[in-house]
Coordinates of C-alpha atoms in Angstrom, one line a residue:
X1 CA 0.0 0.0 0.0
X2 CA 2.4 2.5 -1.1
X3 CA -0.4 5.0 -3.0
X4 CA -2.8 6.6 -1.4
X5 CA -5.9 8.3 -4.1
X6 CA -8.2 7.0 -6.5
X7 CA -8.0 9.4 -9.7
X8 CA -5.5 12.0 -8.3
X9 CA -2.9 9.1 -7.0
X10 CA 0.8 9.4 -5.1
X11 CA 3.1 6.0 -5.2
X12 CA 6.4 7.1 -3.1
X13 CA 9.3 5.5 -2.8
X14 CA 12.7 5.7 -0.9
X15 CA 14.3 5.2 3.0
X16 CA 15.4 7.8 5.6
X17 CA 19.1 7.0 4.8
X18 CA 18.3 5.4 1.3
X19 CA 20.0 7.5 -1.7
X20 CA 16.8 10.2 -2.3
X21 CA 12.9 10.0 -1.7
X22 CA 10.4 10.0 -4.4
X23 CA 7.5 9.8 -5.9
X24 CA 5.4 9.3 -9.0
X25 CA 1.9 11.5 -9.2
X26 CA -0.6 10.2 -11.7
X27 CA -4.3 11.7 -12.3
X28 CA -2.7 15.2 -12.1
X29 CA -5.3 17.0 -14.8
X30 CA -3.3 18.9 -17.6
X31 CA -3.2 22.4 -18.3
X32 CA -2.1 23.1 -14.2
X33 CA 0.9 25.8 -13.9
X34 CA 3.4 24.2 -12.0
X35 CA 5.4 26.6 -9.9
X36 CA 8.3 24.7 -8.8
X37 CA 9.5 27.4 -6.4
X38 CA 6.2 26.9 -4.8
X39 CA 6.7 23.2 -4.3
X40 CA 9.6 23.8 -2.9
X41 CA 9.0 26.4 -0.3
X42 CA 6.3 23.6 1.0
X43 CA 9.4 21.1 1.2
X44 CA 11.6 23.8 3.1
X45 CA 8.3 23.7 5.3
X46 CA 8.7 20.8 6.0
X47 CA 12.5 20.1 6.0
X48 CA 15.2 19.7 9.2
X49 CA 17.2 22.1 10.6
X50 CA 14.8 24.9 10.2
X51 CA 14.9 26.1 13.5
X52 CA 16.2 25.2 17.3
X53 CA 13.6 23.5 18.1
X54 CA 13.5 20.8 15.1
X55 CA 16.3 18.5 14.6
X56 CA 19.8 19.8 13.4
X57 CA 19.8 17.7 10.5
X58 CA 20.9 19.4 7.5
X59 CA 19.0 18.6 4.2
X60 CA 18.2 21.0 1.2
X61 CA 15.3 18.8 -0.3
X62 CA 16.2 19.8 -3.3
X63 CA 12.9 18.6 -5.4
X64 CA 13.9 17.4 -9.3
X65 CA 11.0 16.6 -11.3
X66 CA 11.3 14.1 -14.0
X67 CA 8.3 13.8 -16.1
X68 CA 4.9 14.7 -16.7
X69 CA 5.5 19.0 -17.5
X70 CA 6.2 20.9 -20.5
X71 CA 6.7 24.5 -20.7
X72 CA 5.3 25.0 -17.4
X73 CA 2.7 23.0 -17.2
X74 CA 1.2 19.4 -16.3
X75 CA 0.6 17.4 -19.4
X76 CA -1.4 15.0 -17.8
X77 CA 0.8 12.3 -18.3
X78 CA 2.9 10.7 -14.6
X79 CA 5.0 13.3 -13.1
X80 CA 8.0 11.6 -11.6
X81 CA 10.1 13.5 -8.7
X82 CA 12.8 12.5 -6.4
X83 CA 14.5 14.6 -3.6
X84 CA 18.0 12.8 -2.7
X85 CA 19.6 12.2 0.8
X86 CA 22.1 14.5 1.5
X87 CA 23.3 14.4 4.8
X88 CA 22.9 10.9 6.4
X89 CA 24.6 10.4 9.7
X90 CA 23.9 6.3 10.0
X91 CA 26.6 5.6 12.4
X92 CA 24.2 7.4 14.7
X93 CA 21.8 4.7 14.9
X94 CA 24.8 1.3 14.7
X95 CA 23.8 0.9 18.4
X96 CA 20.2 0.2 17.1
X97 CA 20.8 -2.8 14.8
X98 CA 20.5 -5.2 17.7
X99 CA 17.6 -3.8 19.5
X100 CA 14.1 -2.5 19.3
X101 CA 13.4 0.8 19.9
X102 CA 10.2 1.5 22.4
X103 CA 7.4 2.9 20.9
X104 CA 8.8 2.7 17.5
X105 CA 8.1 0.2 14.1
X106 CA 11.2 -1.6 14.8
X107 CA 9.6 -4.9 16.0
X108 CA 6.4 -4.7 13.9
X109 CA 8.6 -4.4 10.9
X110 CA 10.7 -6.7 11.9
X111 CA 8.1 -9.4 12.6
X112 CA 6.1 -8.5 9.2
X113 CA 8.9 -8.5 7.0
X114 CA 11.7 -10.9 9.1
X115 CA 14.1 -7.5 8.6
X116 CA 14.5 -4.0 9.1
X117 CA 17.1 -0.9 8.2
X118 CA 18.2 0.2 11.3
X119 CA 18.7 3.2 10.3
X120 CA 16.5 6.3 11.4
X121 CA 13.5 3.5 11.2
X122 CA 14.0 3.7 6.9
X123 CA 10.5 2.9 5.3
X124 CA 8.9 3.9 8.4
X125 CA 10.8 7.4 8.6
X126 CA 9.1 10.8 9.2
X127 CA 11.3 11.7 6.3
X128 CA 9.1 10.1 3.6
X129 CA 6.6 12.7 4.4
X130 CA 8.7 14.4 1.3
X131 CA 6.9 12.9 -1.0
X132 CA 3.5 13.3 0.3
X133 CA 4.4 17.7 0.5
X134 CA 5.7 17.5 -3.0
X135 CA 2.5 15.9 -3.9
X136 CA 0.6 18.1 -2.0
X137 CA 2.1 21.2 -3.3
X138 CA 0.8 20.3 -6.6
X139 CA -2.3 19.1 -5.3
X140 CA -2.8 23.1 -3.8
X141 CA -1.6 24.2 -7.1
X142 CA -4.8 22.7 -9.0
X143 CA -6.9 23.7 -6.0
X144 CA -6.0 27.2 -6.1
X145 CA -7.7 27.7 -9.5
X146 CA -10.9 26.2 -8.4
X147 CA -10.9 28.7 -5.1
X148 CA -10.1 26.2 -2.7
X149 CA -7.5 27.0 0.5
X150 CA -5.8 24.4 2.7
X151 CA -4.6 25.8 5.6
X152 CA -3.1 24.1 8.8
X153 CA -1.7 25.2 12.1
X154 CA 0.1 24.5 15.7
X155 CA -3.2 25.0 18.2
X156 CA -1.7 23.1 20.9
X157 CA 1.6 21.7 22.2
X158 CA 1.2 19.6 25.5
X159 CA -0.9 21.6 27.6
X160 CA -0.8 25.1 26.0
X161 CA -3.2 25.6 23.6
X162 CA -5.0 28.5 21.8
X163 CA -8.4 29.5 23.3
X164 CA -10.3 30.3 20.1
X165 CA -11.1 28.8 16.7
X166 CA -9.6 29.9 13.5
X167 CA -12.2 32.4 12.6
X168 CA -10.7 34.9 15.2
X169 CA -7.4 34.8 13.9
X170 CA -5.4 35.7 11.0
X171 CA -3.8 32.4 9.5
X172 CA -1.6 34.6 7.4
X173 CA 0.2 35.2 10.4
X174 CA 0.7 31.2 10.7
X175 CA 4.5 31.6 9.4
X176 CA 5.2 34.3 11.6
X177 CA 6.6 31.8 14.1
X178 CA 8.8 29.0 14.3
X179 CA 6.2 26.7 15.9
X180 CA 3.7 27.7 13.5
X181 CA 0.5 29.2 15.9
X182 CA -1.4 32.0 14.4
X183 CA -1.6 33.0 18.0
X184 CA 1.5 35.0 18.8
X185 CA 1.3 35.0 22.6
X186 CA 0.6 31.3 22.8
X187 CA 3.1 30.7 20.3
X188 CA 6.1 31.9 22.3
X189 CA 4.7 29.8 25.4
X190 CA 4.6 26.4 23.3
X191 CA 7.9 27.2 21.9
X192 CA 9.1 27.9 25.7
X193 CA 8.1 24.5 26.6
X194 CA 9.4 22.8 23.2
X195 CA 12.7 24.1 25.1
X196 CA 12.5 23.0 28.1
X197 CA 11.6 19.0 27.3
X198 CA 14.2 19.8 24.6
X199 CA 17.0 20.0 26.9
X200 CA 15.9 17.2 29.5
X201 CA 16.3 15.1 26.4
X202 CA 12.7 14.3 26.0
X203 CA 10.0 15.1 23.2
X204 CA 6.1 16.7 23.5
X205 CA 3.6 16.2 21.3
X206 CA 0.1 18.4 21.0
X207 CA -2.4 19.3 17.9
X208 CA -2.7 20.8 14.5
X209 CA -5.7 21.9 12.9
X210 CA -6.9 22.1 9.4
X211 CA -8.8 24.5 7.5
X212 CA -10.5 23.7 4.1
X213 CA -12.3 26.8 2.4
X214 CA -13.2 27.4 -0.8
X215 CA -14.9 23.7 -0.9
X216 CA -17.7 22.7 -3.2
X217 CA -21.1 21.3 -1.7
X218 CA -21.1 17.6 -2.7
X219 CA -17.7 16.1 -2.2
X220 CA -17.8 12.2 -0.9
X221 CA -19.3 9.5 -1.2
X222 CA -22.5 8.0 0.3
X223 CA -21.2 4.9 2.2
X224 CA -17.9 4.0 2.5
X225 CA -16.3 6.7 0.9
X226 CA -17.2 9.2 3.0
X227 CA -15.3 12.4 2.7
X228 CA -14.4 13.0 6.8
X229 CA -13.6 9.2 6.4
X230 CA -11.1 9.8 3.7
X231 CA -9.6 13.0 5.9
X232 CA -9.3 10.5 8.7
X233 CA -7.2 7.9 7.1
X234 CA -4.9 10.2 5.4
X235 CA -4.2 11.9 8.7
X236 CA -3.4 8.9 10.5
X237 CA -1.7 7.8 7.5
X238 CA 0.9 10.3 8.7
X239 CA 3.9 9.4 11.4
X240 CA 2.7 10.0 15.2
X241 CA -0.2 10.7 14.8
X242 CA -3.1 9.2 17.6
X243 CA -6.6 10.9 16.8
X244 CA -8.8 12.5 14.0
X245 CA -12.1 14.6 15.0
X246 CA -13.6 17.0 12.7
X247 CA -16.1 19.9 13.6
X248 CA -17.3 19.9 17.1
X249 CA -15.6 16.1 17.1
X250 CA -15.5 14.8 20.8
X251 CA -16.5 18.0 22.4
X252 CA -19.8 18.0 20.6
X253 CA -20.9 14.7 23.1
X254 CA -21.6 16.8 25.9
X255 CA -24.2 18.9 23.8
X256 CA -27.7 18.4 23.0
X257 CA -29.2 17.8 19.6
X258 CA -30.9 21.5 19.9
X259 CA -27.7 23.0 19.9
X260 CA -25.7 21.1 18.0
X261 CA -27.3 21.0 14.6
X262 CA -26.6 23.3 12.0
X263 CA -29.8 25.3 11.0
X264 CA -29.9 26.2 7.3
X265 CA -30.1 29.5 5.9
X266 CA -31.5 30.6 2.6
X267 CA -28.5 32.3 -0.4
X268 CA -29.6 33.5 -3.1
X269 CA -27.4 31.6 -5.6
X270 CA -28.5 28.5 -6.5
X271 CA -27.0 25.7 -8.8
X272 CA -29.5 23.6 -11.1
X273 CA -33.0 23.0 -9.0
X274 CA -30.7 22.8 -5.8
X275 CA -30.2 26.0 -3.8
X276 CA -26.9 26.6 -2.5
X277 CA -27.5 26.8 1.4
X278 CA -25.5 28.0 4.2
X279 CA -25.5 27.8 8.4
X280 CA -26.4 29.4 11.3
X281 CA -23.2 27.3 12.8
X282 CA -20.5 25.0 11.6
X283 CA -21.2 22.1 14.5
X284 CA -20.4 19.7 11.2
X285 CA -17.5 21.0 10.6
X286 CA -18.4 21.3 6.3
X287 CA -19.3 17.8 6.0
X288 CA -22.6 16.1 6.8
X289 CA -23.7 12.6 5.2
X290 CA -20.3 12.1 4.3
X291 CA -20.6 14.4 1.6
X292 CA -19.0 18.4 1.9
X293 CA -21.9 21.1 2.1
X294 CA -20.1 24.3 1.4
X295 CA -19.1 25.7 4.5
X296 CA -15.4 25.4 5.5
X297 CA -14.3 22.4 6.8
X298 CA -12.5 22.4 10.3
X299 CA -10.6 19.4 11.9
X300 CA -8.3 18.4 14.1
X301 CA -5.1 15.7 14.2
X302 CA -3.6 14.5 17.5
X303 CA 0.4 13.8 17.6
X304 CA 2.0 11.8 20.0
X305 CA 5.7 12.9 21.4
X306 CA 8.3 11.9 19.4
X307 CA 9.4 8.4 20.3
X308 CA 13.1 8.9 20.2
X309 CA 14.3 10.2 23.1
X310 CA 18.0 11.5 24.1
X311 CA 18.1 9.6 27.3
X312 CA 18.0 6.0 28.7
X313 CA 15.1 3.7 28.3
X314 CA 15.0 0.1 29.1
X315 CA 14.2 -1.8 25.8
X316 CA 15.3 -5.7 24.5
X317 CA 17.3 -7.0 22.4
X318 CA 16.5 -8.9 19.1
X319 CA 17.2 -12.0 21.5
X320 CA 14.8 -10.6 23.9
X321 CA 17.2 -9.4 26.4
X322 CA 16.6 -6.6 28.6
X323 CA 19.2 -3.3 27.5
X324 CA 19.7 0.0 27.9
X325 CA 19.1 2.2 24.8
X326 CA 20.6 5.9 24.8
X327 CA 19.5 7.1 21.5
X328 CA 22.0 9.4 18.9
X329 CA 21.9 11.7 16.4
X330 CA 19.7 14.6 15.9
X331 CA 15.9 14.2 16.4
X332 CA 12.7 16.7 16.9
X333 CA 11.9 17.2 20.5
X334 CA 8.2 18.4 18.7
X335 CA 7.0 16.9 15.3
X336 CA 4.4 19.7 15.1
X337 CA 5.9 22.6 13.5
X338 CA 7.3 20.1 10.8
X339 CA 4.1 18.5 10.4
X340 CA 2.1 21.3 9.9
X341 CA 2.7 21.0 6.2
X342 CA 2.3 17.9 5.9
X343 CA -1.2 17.5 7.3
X344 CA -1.8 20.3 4.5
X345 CA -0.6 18.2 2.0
X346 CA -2.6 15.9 3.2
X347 CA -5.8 17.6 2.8
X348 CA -5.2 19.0 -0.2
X349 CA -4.8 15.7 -2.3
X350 CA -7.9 14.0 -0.9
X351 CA -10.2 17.6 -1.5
X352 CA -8.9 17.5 -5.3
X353 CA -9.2 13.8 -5.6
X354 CA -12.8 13.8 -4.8
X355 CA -13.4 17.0 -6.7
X356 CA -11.9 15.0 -9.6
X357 CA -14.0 12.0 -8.7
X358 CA -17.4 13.9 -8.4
X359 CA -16.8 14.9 -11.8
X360 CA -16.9 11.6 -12.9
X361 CA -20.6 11.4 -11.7
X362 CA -22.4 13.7 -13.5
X363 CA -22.6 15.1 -17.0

């Protein structure tokens, strides 16, 4: 299962420490501008050594695309892209061969496949999130001609976390900061305590949220392809993450039925013999029926602390002895700021893979 879309599809290839990541994008429609600067300002989004508080690792992600655009433009046709491995350090992780590392997918590769690379996890790397941002980036580049905006941002990191939702704050000020908050005040408190677990040599984890405007009524499918469905597996799709809600999500339990639903308000447009509609409230989040209604779509993605800590833990062997591990190398105390574009990316290639897909169903 290495491609994730149904019309608008990414296969990826490649290892942490491997010689580059890549991918191959098929389904991209033709005619799309691609602005390769753009694409790779979402990589150095996304890449190490941004900042003090992501890992030190040093990598340009350099993006080369190989096929699939002429003069400019998509032709429709495969577009192949790699991004090569610059900067490996995998004598770092030698004292990892032997043993399984808590918390990571040491053992469960190891027992699936009856071998693993050692080093920096390989398949099972945040680092092949490359491909999925390069993917993405062109995914945003066909969604910006149709209107639509993916936006995501830091809202909390352990237990700091903005008190609003995104309509009272500027998400153009998102980039502002280092941890990515749109929240100024609240973003130099989670990047306080990003420093403090930073230097006891342990990691924190905490919650991006995603922002969908722009997007179409009708967008999913009836049964099992449900749009917030889709959302949902291609956020936990992504490394560390532990949860998906969307709209009022697990808050929305303590509330009753009178003030959770979403009254409807008349528009004047209209499209065909259905009016186009809007709410009173966004309780839904965009999505009801499985299907997008028009209003911005709102959700949330939980990510664990990073599992690689730079101190002692007891672990075993691949014998099953007890050890000692004492981790190397260089390694994000907080995945969050790093992440924030790919849960973007994310977003972006399901939204335009189901806007492709609804096209197929009527003339």
């Amino acid at each position: 299962m290495n491609t994730f879309g149904q019309i608008f599809r990414l296969t990826t290839f490649g290892e942490s420490h491997g010689e580059a990541i890549g991918g191959v994008v098929d389904g991209m429609p033709a005619g799309i501008l691609i602005d390769v600067e753009f694409i790779q300002q979402e990589l150095n989004r996304r890449r190490p050594g941004q900042s003090h508080i992501t890992t030190s690792r040093q990598e340009q992600d350099k993006v080369e695309l190989l096929s699939g655009v002429f003069e400019g433009k998509s032709t429709g046709c495969p577009i192949g892209f790699i991004v090569k491995n610059t900067n490996q350090h995998s004598d770092d992780y030698e004292n990892m061969r032997n043993l399984f590392r808590p918390s990571h997918a040491d053992y469960t590769y190891a027992y699936k496949y009856g071998s693993r690379d050692h080093r920096g996890g390989g398949r099972s790397s945040a680092r092949i999130t490359i491909s999925r941002c390069v993917a993405g980036a062109m995914a945003k580049l066909a969604l910006r001609q149709l209107g639509i905006r993916v936006t995501a941002y830091t809202s909390q990191v352990g237990n700091i976390a903005i008190e609003n939702d995104y309509t009272h704050y500027d998400l153009n000020q998102i980039e502002s900061n280092i941890v990515r908050c749109p929240d100024i005040n609240k973003a130099n408190e989670m990047i306080h305590l990003i420093e403090e677990v930073k230097a006891a040599g342990d990691t924190i984890g905490g919650v991006i949220t995603g922002v969908i405007q722009g997007c179409p009524a009708g967008l999913g499918e009836p049964e099992f392809g449900k749009l917030h469905a889709q959302l949902g597996a291609a956020m936990l799709s992504i490394n560390a993450v532990k949860g998906f809600e969307y709209g009022a999500g697990f808050a929305g339990v303590t509330m009753r039925g009178s003030e959770q639903n979403d009254i409807f308000l008349p528009r004047s447009q209209s499209e065909g013999s259905i009016p186009l509609l809007a709410t009173a409230t966004n309780h839904s989040g965009g999505i009801q029926g499985g299907i997008s209604n028009g209003q911005d779509i709102c959700f949330r993605v939980a990510f664990k602390p990073v599992a690689t800590l730079l101190r002692e833990q007891q672990t075993v062997d691949v014998a099953g002895n007890k050890t000692i591990l004492k981790a190397h190398g260089r390694h994000d105390p907080c995945v969050l700021p790093r992440a924030v574009p790919v849960v973007e990316a994310m977003a972006a290639m399901v939204i335009l893979d189901y806007y492709l897909l609804q096209k197929t169903t009527k003339i």
